[in-house]
Amino acid sequence: MSVLQMLREPSYLANKEVASVQNANCVVMVPPKEFKFNAETAADNEFQNQVSLTDSIVRLQAMTEFDAMVATLRAEGVQVVVFDYPESKCETPDAVFPNNWFSTTANGEFFTFPMACENRRQEVRPAALVEALTAAGRTVAKQDSLESYLDVNAHLESTGVMVIDHINQTIYAALSQRCDREVLEDYAERIGYQKVVSFQTALPSGNPIYHTNVMMAIGERFCVICDEVIPEFERRFVLKSLAKDKQIISISIEQMNQFCGNILQLETASGERVIAMSQSAYDAFSSAQRAQLASHGKLLAFDVSTIENIGGGSVRCMLGEVFLPKRGL
């Protein structure tokens, strides 16, 4: 038995019935008040870019983008929990991307994850977030953590590296230093999901994709994927698995670089479907692809050019899905 396997705790969800709901109707968003270029994450994130603007100007622009996104989502009927916490001695430049350190389930579980970069681990504040979620009317029945894997330098950056088909209880994940296979399989076991589809990727540079959610997105009945970055022998298997009940919308590397893969289908309070994406992604989709996506929900395009250019993540990265049940239900 490996050290990683020895770290695993018995699954308390293995025999539990799991909800098959794909879209969250509530999201967590974190204000980019400490946002700037993160040199630590840039080591393996080829989507980040340095700019000549001062940190104060960058943060002002990022906050403007953030506020507009929050306002629009709320106006459309999506519940947004703005998680604002006091600044600490250690800056958290990527806190605007909260989906990398926590996840929730419809059964009321709240998980935290082992982050690869040291300064990103400062973002992990479960007690404060659980308090905020409770205040927002959501129920946290149980908390769990995979952070003990940091002891053996193994990482799993939540829904940054896991793109989940909740309907089919299947997790898709591109393996990298931010996505360890054994931690991935442990998480799947803990939430009772029976299938994990993990695969390798390669950018033109030869490096792997840093986060799966920049190359693919899964909705109820569609999947956007940059399949050309997956080796051919694995690509066929991934596409076959997705094609069982999903319309596949294939994007190019150029489109992926405009964050066409970093989109998220959500549900409004009235049960309508919306698909959140950046303006750069919207513009990079072909008219035919936009029409395909629009058949699955109203397209919401947000100008987050400062955040995605400097931070190397876009709209989907800014949205931490909340599947927790509403209090009293």
mmCIF file of C-alpha atoms in Angstrom:
data_model
loop_
_atom_site.group_PDB
_atom_site.id
_atom_site.type_symbol
_atom_site.label_atom_id
_atom_site.label_comp_id
_atom_site.label_asym_id
_atom_site.label_seq_id
_atom_site.Cartn_x
_atom_site.Cartn_y
_atom_site.Cartn_z
ATOM 1 C CA MET A 1 0.000 0.000 0.000
ATOM 2 C CA SER A 2 1.370 3.427 -0.947
ATOM 3 C CA VAL A 3 1.747 6.328 1.478
ATOM 4 C CA LEU A 4 -1.040 8.092 -0.395
ATOM 5 C CA GLN A 5 -3.374 5.144 0.054
ATOM 6 C CA MET A 6 -2.552 4.973 3.746
ATOM 7 C CA LEU A 7 -3.679 8.589 4.092
ATOM 8 C CA ARG A 8 -7.166 7.756 2.898
ATOM 9 C CA GLU A 9 -9.972 7.559 5.385
ATOM 10 C CA PRO A 10 -12.825 5.080 4.888
ATOM 11 C CA SER A 11 -15.458 6.579 2.633
ATOM 12 C CA TYR A 12 -18.573 7.584 4.515
ATOM 13 C CA LEU A 13 -20.458 8.199 1.269
ATOM 14 C CA ALA A 14 -19.719 5.020 -0.656
ATOM 15 C CA ASN A 15 -23.219 3.626 -0.234
ATOM 16 C CA LYS A 16 -25.054 6.936 -0.053
ATOM 17 C CA GLU A 17 -27.561 7.982 -2.670
ATOM 18 C CA VAL A 18 -26.184 11.014 -4.495
ATOM 19 C CA ALA A 19 -28.160 13.784 -6.148
ATOM 20 C CA SER A 20 -27.890 14.066 -9.932
ATOM 21 C CA VAL A 21 -28.189 17.811 -10.374
ATOM 22 C CA GLN A 22 -25.784 19.367 -12.833
ATOM 23 C CA ASN A 23 -26.252 23.076 -12.323
ATOM 24 C CA ALA A 24 -25.815 25.164 -9.199
ATOM 25 C CA ASN A 25 -28.233 28.029 -8.545
ATOM 26 C CA CYS A 26 -25.830 29.661 -6.093
ATOM 27 C CA VAL A 27 -22.165 30.617 -6.397
ATOM 28 C CA VAL A 28 -19.410 31.986 -4.186
ATOM 29 C CA MET A 29 -17.405 34.916 -5.523
ATOM 30 C CA VAL A 30 -14.426 36.568 -3.851
ATOM 31 C CA PRO A 31 -13.542 40.255 -4.447
ATOM 32 C CA PRO A 32 -10.130 40.743 -6.125
ATOM 33 C CA LYS A 33 -8.912 43.262 -3.545
ATOM 34 C CA GLU A 34 -5.409 41.707 -3.444
ATOM 35 C CA PHE A 35 -5.352 40.733 -7.117
ATOM 36 C CA LYS A 36 -2.121 40.969 -9.088
ATOM 37 C CA PHE A 37 0.201 38.825 -11.201
ATOM 38 C CA ASN A 38 1.056 35.724 -9.169
ATOM 39 C CA ALA A 39 4.627 34.695 -9.956
ATOM 40 C CA GLU A 40 4.237 31.501 -7.943
ATOM 41 C CA THR A 41 1.410 30.106 -10.073
ATOM 42 C CA ALA A 42 2.949 31.392 -13.318
ATOM 43 C CA ALA A 43 5.461 28.545 -13.165
ATOM 44 C CA ASP A 44 2.909 26.215 -14.790
ATOM 45 C CA ASN A 45 0.087 28.535 -15.883
ATOM 46 C CA GLU A 46 0.822 29.648 -19.435
ATOM 47 C CA PHE A 47 -2.360 31.743 -19.537
ATOM 48 C CA GLN A 48 -0.956 34.415 -17.178
ATOM 49 C CA ASN A 49 0.579 37.640 -18.475
ATOM 50 C CA GLN A 50 2.525 40.395 -16.753
ATOM 51 C CA VAL A 51 1.504 43.978 -17.437
ATOM 52 C CA SER A 52 3.099 47.355 -16.800
ATOM 53 C CA LEU A 53 0.177 48.748 -14.790
ATOM 54 C CA THR A 54 0.540 49.439 -11.081
ATOM 55 C CA ASP A 55 -1.075 47.042 -8.609
ATOM 56 C CA SER A 56 -3.557 49.705 -7.550
ATOM 57 C CA ILE A 57 -4.741 50.267 -11.133
ATOM 58 C CA VAL A 58 -4.936 46.517 -11.762
ATOM 59 C CA ARG A 59 -7.053 46.035 -8.646
ATOM 60 C CA LEU A 60 -9.331 48.929 -9.515
ATOM 61 C CA GLN A 61 -9.983 47.482 -12.972
ATOM 62 C CA ALA A 62 -10.425 43.960 -11.600
ATOM 63 C CA MET A 63 -12.879 45.146 -8.948
ATOM 64 C CA THR A 64 -14.938 46.966 -11.581
ATOM 65 C CA GLU A 65 -15.133 43.753 -13.631
ATOM 66 C CA PHE A 66 -16.020 41.725 -10.526
ATOM 67 C CA ASP A 67 -18.787 44.071 -9.367
ATOM 68 C CA ALA A 68 -20.414 44.115 -12.805
ATOM 69 C CA MET A 69 -20.375 40.320 -12.956
ATOM 70 C CA VAL A 70 -21.955 39.986 -9.508
ATOM 71 C CA ALA A 71 -24.676 42.511 -10.383
ATOM 72 C CA THR A 72 -25.568 40.800 -13.659
ATOM 73 C CA LEU A 73 -25.713 37.297 -12.169
ATOM 74 C CA ARG A 74 -27.977 38.527 -9.384
ATOM 75 C CA ALA A 75 -30.191 40.363 -11.848
ATOM 76 C CA GLU A 76 -30.556 37.113 -13.812
ATOM 77 C CA GLY A 77 -31.666 35.268 -10.666
ATOM 78 C CA VAL A 78 -28.486 33.445 -9.629
ATOM 79 C CA GLN A 79 -27.735 33.659 -5.908
ATOM 80 C CA VAL A 80 -24.255 35.116 -5.349
ATOM 81 C CA VAL A 81 -22.512 34.847 -1.991
ATOM 82 C CA VAL A 82 -19.774 37.484 -1.950
ATOM 83 C CA PHE A 83 -17.142 36.064 0.386
ATOM 84 C CA ASP A 84 -15.099 38.999 1.626
ATOM 85 C CA TYR A 85 -12.569 38.346 4.370
ATOM 86 C CA PRO A 86 -9.986 40.524 6.178
ATOM 87 C CA GLU A 87 -6.619 40.924 4.539
ATOM 88 C CA SER A 88 -3.751 39.036 6.182
ATOM 89 C CA LYS A 89 0.022 39.460 6.259
ATOM 90 C CA CYS A 90 0.331 37.131 3.280
ATOM 91 C CA GLU A 91 -1.339 38.463 0.138
ATOM 92 C CA THR A 92 -3.719 36.252 -1.791
ATOM 93 C CA PRO A 93 -3.464 37.496 -5.392
ATOM 94 C CA ASP A 94 -5.596 34.639 -6.795
ATOM 95 C CA ALA A 95 -8.384 34.677 -4.198
ATOM 96 C CA VAL A 96 -10.758 35.805 -6.963
ATOM 97 C CA PHE A 97 -10.650 32.149 -8.153
ATOM 98 C CA PRO A 98 -12.287 30.365 -5.172
ATOM 99 C CA ASN A 99 -13.391 27.247 -7.043
ATOM 100 C CA ASN A 100 -9.890 25.823 -6.628
ATOM 101 C CA TRP A 101 -9.992 25.301 -2.861
ATOM 102 C CA PHE A 102 -13.480 24.128 -1.937
ATOM 103 C CA SER A 103 -16.429 22.153 -3.236
ATOM 104 C CA THR A 104 -19.932 21.342 -2.016
ATOM 105 C CA THR A 105 -22.480 18.621 -2.623
ATOM 106 C CA ALA A 106 -26.263 18.452 -2.624
ATOM 107 C CA ASN A 107 -26.005 16.174 0.414
ATOM 108 C CA GLY A 108 -24.615 19.076 2.456
ATOM 109 C CA GLU A 109 -20.918 18.167 2.365
ATOM 110 C CA PHE A 110 -18.266 20.873 2.278
ATOM 111 C CA PHE A 111 -14.751 19.858 1.162
ATOM 112 C CA THR A 112 -11.405 21.656 1.160
ATOM 113 C CA PHE A 113 -8.486 20.683 -1.054
ATOM 114 C CA PRO A 114 -4.664 20.561 -1.135
ATOM 115 C CA MET A 115 -3.470 23.509 -3.212
ATOM 116 C CA ALA A 116 -0.179 23.257 -5.103
ATOM 117 C CA CYS A 117 1.073 26.817 -4.527
ATOM 118 C CA GLU A 118 1.934 28.035 -1.058
ATOM 119 C CA ASN A 119 0.437 31.510 -1.377
ATOM 120 C CA ARG A 120 -2.822 30.022 -2.663
ATOM 121 C CA ARG A 121 -3.132 27.906 0.474
ATOM 122 C CA GLN A 122 -3.683 31.152 2.375
ATOM 123 C CA GLU A 123 -7.077 31.399 0.637
ATOM 124 C CA VAL A 124 -8.381 28.271 2.365
ATOM 125 C CA ARG A 125 -10.647 29.600 5.129
ATOM 126 C CA PRO A 126 -13.354 26.987 5.660
ATOM 127 C CA ALA A 127 -14.774 28.296 8.947
ATOM 128 C CA ALA A 128 -15.366 31.779 7.525
ATOM 129 C CA LEU A 129 -16.866 30.462 4.296
ATOM 130 C CA VAL A 130 -19.161 27.998 6.074
ATOM 131 C CA GLU A 131 -20.362 30.895 8.223
ATOM 132 C CA ALA A 132 -21.053 32.978 5.102
ATOM 133 C CA LEU A 133 -22.881 30.111 3.399
ATOM 134 C CA THR A 134 -24.983 29.488 6.497
ATOM 135 C CA ALA A 135 -25.871 33.181 6.630
ATOM 136 C CA ALA A 136 -26.916 32.898 2.980
ATOM 137 C CA GLY A 137 -29.442 30.200 3.900
ATOM 138 C CA ARG A 138 -27.455 27.107 2.957
ATOM 139 C CA THR A 139 -26.945 24.038 5.149
ATOM 140 C CA VAL A 140 -23.523 22.494 5.738
ATOM 141 C CA ALA A 141 -24.160 19.047 7.226
ATOM 142 C CA LYS A 142 -20.583 17.763 7.213
ATOM 143 C CA GLN A 143 -17.093 19.101 6.559
ATOM 144 C CA ASP A 144 -14.233 17.078 5.127
ATOM 145 C CA SER A 145 -10.719 17.876 3.921
ATOM 146 C CA LEU A 146 -8.115 16.316 1.658
ATOM 147 C CA GLU A 147 -5.424 18.744 2.776
ATOM 148 C CA SER A 148 -3.468 16.009 4.585
ATOM 149 C CA TYR A 149 -2.168 15.014 1.137
ATOM 150 C CA LEU A 150 0.077 18.078 1.315
ATOM 151 C CA ASP A 151 2.264 15.999 3.638
ATOM 152 C CA VAL A 152 3.269 13.894 0.634
ATOM 153 C CA ASN A 153 3.242 16.774 -1.856
ATOM 154 C CA ALA A 154 0.106 15.588 -3.635
ATOM 155 C CA HIS A 155 -2.463 18.091 -4.870
ATOM 156 C CA LEU A 156 -6.017 18.342 -6.126
ATOM 157 C CA GLU A 157 -7.292 21.842 -6.907
ATOM 158 C CA SER A 158 -11.015 21.117 -6.711
ATOM 159 C CA THR A 159 -13.174 22.074 -9.692
ATOM 160 C CA GLY A 160 -10.222 23.757 -11.318
ATOM 161 C CA VAL A 161 -8.841 20.310 -12.126
ATOM 162 C CA MET A 162 -12.114 18.357 -11.951
ATOM 163 C CA VAL A 163 -14.833 18.964 -14.527
ATOM 164 C CA ILE A 164 -17.775 16.997 -13.208
ATOM 165 C CA ASP A 165 -20.712 15.378 -14.947
ATOM 166 C CA HIS A 166 -23.005 15.133 -11.928
ATOM 167 C CA ILE A 167 -25.813 13.536 -13.914
ATOM 168 C CA ASN A 168 -23.634 10.521 -14.748
ATOM 169 C CA GLN A 169 -21.555 10.764 -11.556
ATOM 170 C CA THR A 170 -18.379 11.024 -13.634
ATOM 171 C CA ILE A 171 -15.314 13.190 -12.993
ATOM 172 C CA TYR A 172 -13.109 14.280 -15.906
ATOM 173 C CA ALA A 173 -9.601 15.458 -15.044
ATOM 174 C CA ALA A 174 -6.398 16.359 -16.856
ATOM 175 C CA LEU A 175 -3.483 15.075 -14.792
ATOM 176 C CA SER A 176 -0.785 17.546 -13.770
ATOM 177 C CA GLN A 177 1.142 18.635 -10.714
ATOM 178 C CA ARG A 178 -2.113 20.235 -9.569
ATOM 179 C CA CYS A 179 -4.123 17.043 -10.114
ATOM 180 C CA ASP A 180 -2.808 13.858 -8.531
ATOM 181 C CA ARG A 181 -4.538 10.683 -9.682
ATOM 182 C CA GLU A 182 -4.762 9.030 -6.262
ATOM 183 C CA VAL A 183 -6.159 12.117 -4.537
ATOM 184 C CA LEU A 184 -8.628 12.442 -7.408
ATOM 185 C CA GLU A 185 -9.826 8.876 -6.957
ATOM 186 C CA ASP A 186 -10.060 9.369 -3.201
ATOM 187 C CA TYR A 187 -12.344 12.368 -3.647
ATOM 188 C CA ALA A 188 -14.539 10.469 -6.107
ATOM 189 C CA GLU A 189 -14.870 7.678 -3.566
ATOM 190 C CA ARG A 190 -15.756 10.083 -0.764
ATOM 191 C CA ILE A 191 -18.641 11.605 -2.701
ATOM 192 C CA GLY A 192 -19.785 8.249 -4.041
ATOM 193 C CA TYR A 193 -19.059 8.877 -7.735
ATOM 194 C CA GLN A 194 -18.228 5.662 -9.523
ATOM 195 C CA LYS A 195 -16.329 6.842 -12.607
ATOM 196 C CA VAL A 196 -13.151 8.884 -13.024
ATOM 197 C CA VAL A 197 -11.879 9.712 -16.517
ATOM 198 C CA SER A 198 -8.336 11.038 -16.136
ATOM 199 C CA PHE A 199 -6.067 11.792 -19.059
ATOM 200 C CA GLN A 200 -2.864 13.497 -20.143
ATOM 201 C CA THR A 201 -2.707 16.801 -22.036
ATOM 202 C CA ALA A 202 -0.038 18.711 -23.918
ATOM 203 C CA LEU A 203 0.047 22.341 -25.015
ATOM 204 C CA PRO A 204 2.161 23.357 -28.038
ATOM 205 C CA SER A 205 4.957 24.006 -25.524
ATOM 206 C CA GLY A 206 4.772 20.369 -24.454
ATOM 207 C CA ASN A 207 3.568 21.282 -20.976
ATOM 208 C CA PRO A 208 0.300 19.927 -19.570
ATOM 209 C CA ILE A 209 -2.811 22.041 -19.063
ATOM 210 C CA TYR A 210 -2.610 23.499 -15.563
ATOM 211 C CA HIS A 211 -6.374 23.242 -14.915
ATOM 212 C CA THR A 212 -8.896 21.058 -16.726
ATOM 213 C CA ASN A 213 -11.545 23.774 -16.615
ATOM 214 C CA VAL A 214 -9.684 25.949 -19.113
ATOM 215 C CA MET A 215 -9.956 23.219 -21.767
ATOM 216 C CA MET A 216 -13.434 21.825 -21.093
ATOM 217 C CA ALA A 217 -16.826 22.542 -19.570
ATOM 218 C CA ILE A 218 -19.768 20.218 -18.995
ATOM 219 C CA GLY A 219 -23.413 21.233 -18.903
ATOM 220 C CA GLU A 220 -26.557 19.153 -18.619
ATOM 221 C CA ARG A 221 -26.628 18.211 -22.287
ATOM 222 C CA PHE A 222 -23.457 19.663 -23.781
ATOM 223 C CA CYS A 223 -19.704 19.649 -23.435
ATOM 224 C CA VAL A 224 -17.211 22.205 -24.714
ATOM 225 C CA ILE A 225 -13.782 20.637 -25.087
ATOM 226 C CA CYS A 226 -10.396 21.362 -26.654
ATOM 227 C CA ASP A 227 -9.813 17.703 -27.451
ATOM 228 C CA GLU A 228 -6.747 18.304 -29.610
ATOM 229 C CA VAL A 229 -4.606 18.751 -26.485
ATOM 230 C CA ILE A 230 -5.410 15.162 -25.412
ATOM 231 C CA PRO A 231 -3.203 12.388 -26.875
ATOM 232 C CA GLU A 232 -5.069 10.506 -29.585
ATOM 233 C CA PHE A 233 -5.225 7.151 -27.787
ATOM 234 C CA GLU A 234 -6.903 8.811 -24.779
ATOM 235 C CA ARG A 235 -8.919 11.333 -26.792
ATOM 236 C CA ARG A 236 -11.145 8.698 -28.359
ATOM 237 C CA PHE A 237 -12.056 7.275 -24.954
ATOM 238 C CA VAL A 238 -12.818 10.719 -23.466
ATOM 239 C CA LEU A 239 -14.994 11.761 -26.402
ATOM 240 C CA LYS A 240 -16.834 8.437 -26.453
ATOM 241 C CA SER A 241 -17.652 8.808 -22.764
ATOM 242 C CA LEU A 242 -18.930 12.371 -23.237
ATOM 243 C CA ALA A 243 -20.896 11.628 -26.404
ATOM 244 C CA LYS A 244 -23.242 9.187 -24.648
ATOM 245 C CA ASP A 245 -25.610 12.003 -23.707
ATOM 246 C CA LYS A 246 -23.815 15.281 -24.443
ATOM 247 C CA GLN A 247 -23.629 17.473 -27.535
ATOM 248 C CA ILE A 248 -19.886 17.930 -28.046
ATOM 249 C CA ILE A 249 -18.700 21.382 -29.082
ATOM 250 C CA SER A 250 -15.053 21.094 -30.035
ATOM 251 C CA ILE A 251 -12.867 24.190 -29.721
ATOM 252 C CA SER A 252 -9.387 24.892 -31.051
ATOM 253 C CA ILE A 253 -6.305 25.753 -29.017
ATOM 254 C CA GLU A 254 -6.711 29.350 -30.192
ATOM 255 C CA GLN A 255 -10.265 29.392 -28.838
ATOM 256 C CA MET A 256 -9.130 27.766 -25.606
ATOM 257 C CA ASN A 257 -6.583 30.560 -25.231
ATOM 258 C CA GLN A 258 -9.521 32.975 -25.307
ATOM 259 C CA PHE A 259 -11.126 30.956 -22.470
ATOM 260 C CA CYS A 260 -13.883 29.322 -24.535
ATOM 261 C CA GLY A 261 -13.470 26.256 -22.334
ATOM 262 C CA ASN A 262 -13.780 28.253 -19.118
ATOM 263 C CA ILE A 263 -17.545 28.619 -19.055
ATOM 264 C CA LEU A 264 -20.237 27.430 -16.648
ATOM 265 C CA GLN A 265 -23.910 26.548 -16.973
ATOM 266 C CA LEU A 266 -25.966 27.753 -13.998
ATOM 267 C CA GLU A 267 -29.597 27.766 -12.936
ATOM 268 C CA THR A 268 -31.638 30.791 -11.911
ATOM 269 C CA ALA A 269 -34.139 30.989 -9.065
ATOM 270 C CA SER A 270 -36.934 30.409 -11.573
ATOM 271 C CA GLY A 271 -35.245 27.318 -13.018
ATOM 272 C CA GLU A 272 -33.965 28.922 -16.214
ATOM 273 C CA ARG A 273 -30.535 27.936 -17.586
ATOM 274 C CA VAL A 274 -27.815 30.509 -18.166
ATOM 275 C CA ILE A 275 -24.247 30.000 -19.383
ATOM 276 C CA ALA A 276 -21.620 32.339 -17.945
ATOM 277 C CA MET A 277 -18.518 33.150 -19.990
ATOM 278 C CA SER A 278 -16.114 35.994 -20.632
ATOM 279 C CA GLN A 279 -16.601 38.476 -23.441
ATOM 280 C CA SER A 280 -13.361 37.229 -25.005
ATOM 281 C CA ALA A 281 -14.748 33.673 -25.022
ATOM 282 C CA TYR A 282 -18.071 34.831 -26.480
ATOM 283 C CA ASP A 283 -16.263 36.687 -29.262
ATOM 284 C CA ALA A 284 -13.998 33.695 -29.997
ATOM 285 C CA PHE A 285 -16.844 31.199 -30.421
ATOM 286 C CA SER A 286 -18.078 30.918 -33.991
ATOM 287 C CA SER A 287 -21.648 32.014 -34.677
ATOM 288 C CA ALA A 288 -22.606 28.355 -35.095
ATOM 289 C CA GLN A 289 -21.074 27.459 -31.746
ATOM 290 C CA ARG A 290 -22.843 30.358 -30.039
ATOM 291 C CA ALA A 291 -26.115 29.108 -31.493
ATOM 292 C CA GLN A 292 -25.395 25.609 -30.182
ATOM 293 C CA LEU A 293 -24.672 26.943 -26.711
ATOM 294 C CA ALA A 294 -27.688 29.248 -26.753
ATOM 295 C CA SER A 295 -29.915 26.211 -27.189
ATOM 296 C CA HIS A 296 -28.776 25.145 -23.714
ATOM 297 C CA GLY A 297 -29.289 28.465 -21.927
ATOM 298 C CA LYS A 298 -29.063 32.239 -22.127
ATOM 299 C CA LEU A 299 -25.484 33.331 -22.842
ATOM 300 C CA LEU A 300 -24.089 35.806 -20.301
ATOM 301 C CA ALA A 301 -20.846 37.433 -21.447
ATOM 302 C CA PHE A 302 -18.721 39.368 -18.943
ATOM 303 C CA ASP A 303 -15.776 41.657 -19.579
ATOM 304 C CA VAL A 304 -13.150 40.256 -17.211
ATOM 305 C CA SER A 305 -10.201 41.047 -19.468
ATOM 306 C CA THR A 306 -7.978 42.316 -16.647
ATOM 307 C CA ILE A 307 -8.617 39.274 -14.477
ATOM 308 C CA GLU A 308 -8.182 36.696 -17.215
ATOM 309 C CA ASN A 309 -5.138 38.362 -18.803
ATOM 310 C CA ILE A 310 -3.171 38.760 -15.559
ATOM 311 C CA GLY A 311 -4.639 35.915 -13.517
ATOM 312 C CA GLY A 312 -4.710 33.262 -16.222
ATOM 313 C CA GLY A 313 -8.260 32.240 -15.307
ATOM 314 C CA SER A 314 -11.636 33.474 -16.420
ATOM 315 C CA VAL A 315 -15.328 33.464 -15.550
ATOM 316 C CA ARG A 316 -15.685 29.823 -14.577
ATOM 317 C CA CYS A 317 -12.654 30.085 -12.260
ATOM 318 C CA MET A 318 -14.358 32.986 -10.476
ATOM 319 C CA LEU A 319 -17.428 30.903 -9.619
ATOM 320 C CA GLY A 320 -17.405 28.491 -6.700
ATOM 321 C CA GLU A 321 -20.520 26.357 -7.172
ATOM 322 C CA VAL A 322 -22.805 25.896 -4.172
ATOM 323 C CA PHE A 323 -24.907 22.728 -4.308
ATOM 324 C CA LEU A 324 -25.712 22.818 -0.586
ATOM 325 C CA PRO A 325 -29.415 22.460 0.254
ATOM 326 C CA LYS A 326 -31.347 25.491 1.369
ATOM 327 C CA ARG A 327 -31.987 25.609 5.081
ATOM 328 C CA GLY A 328 -35.279 24.016 5.995
ATOM 329 C CA LEU A 329 -35.581 21.963 2.812
#
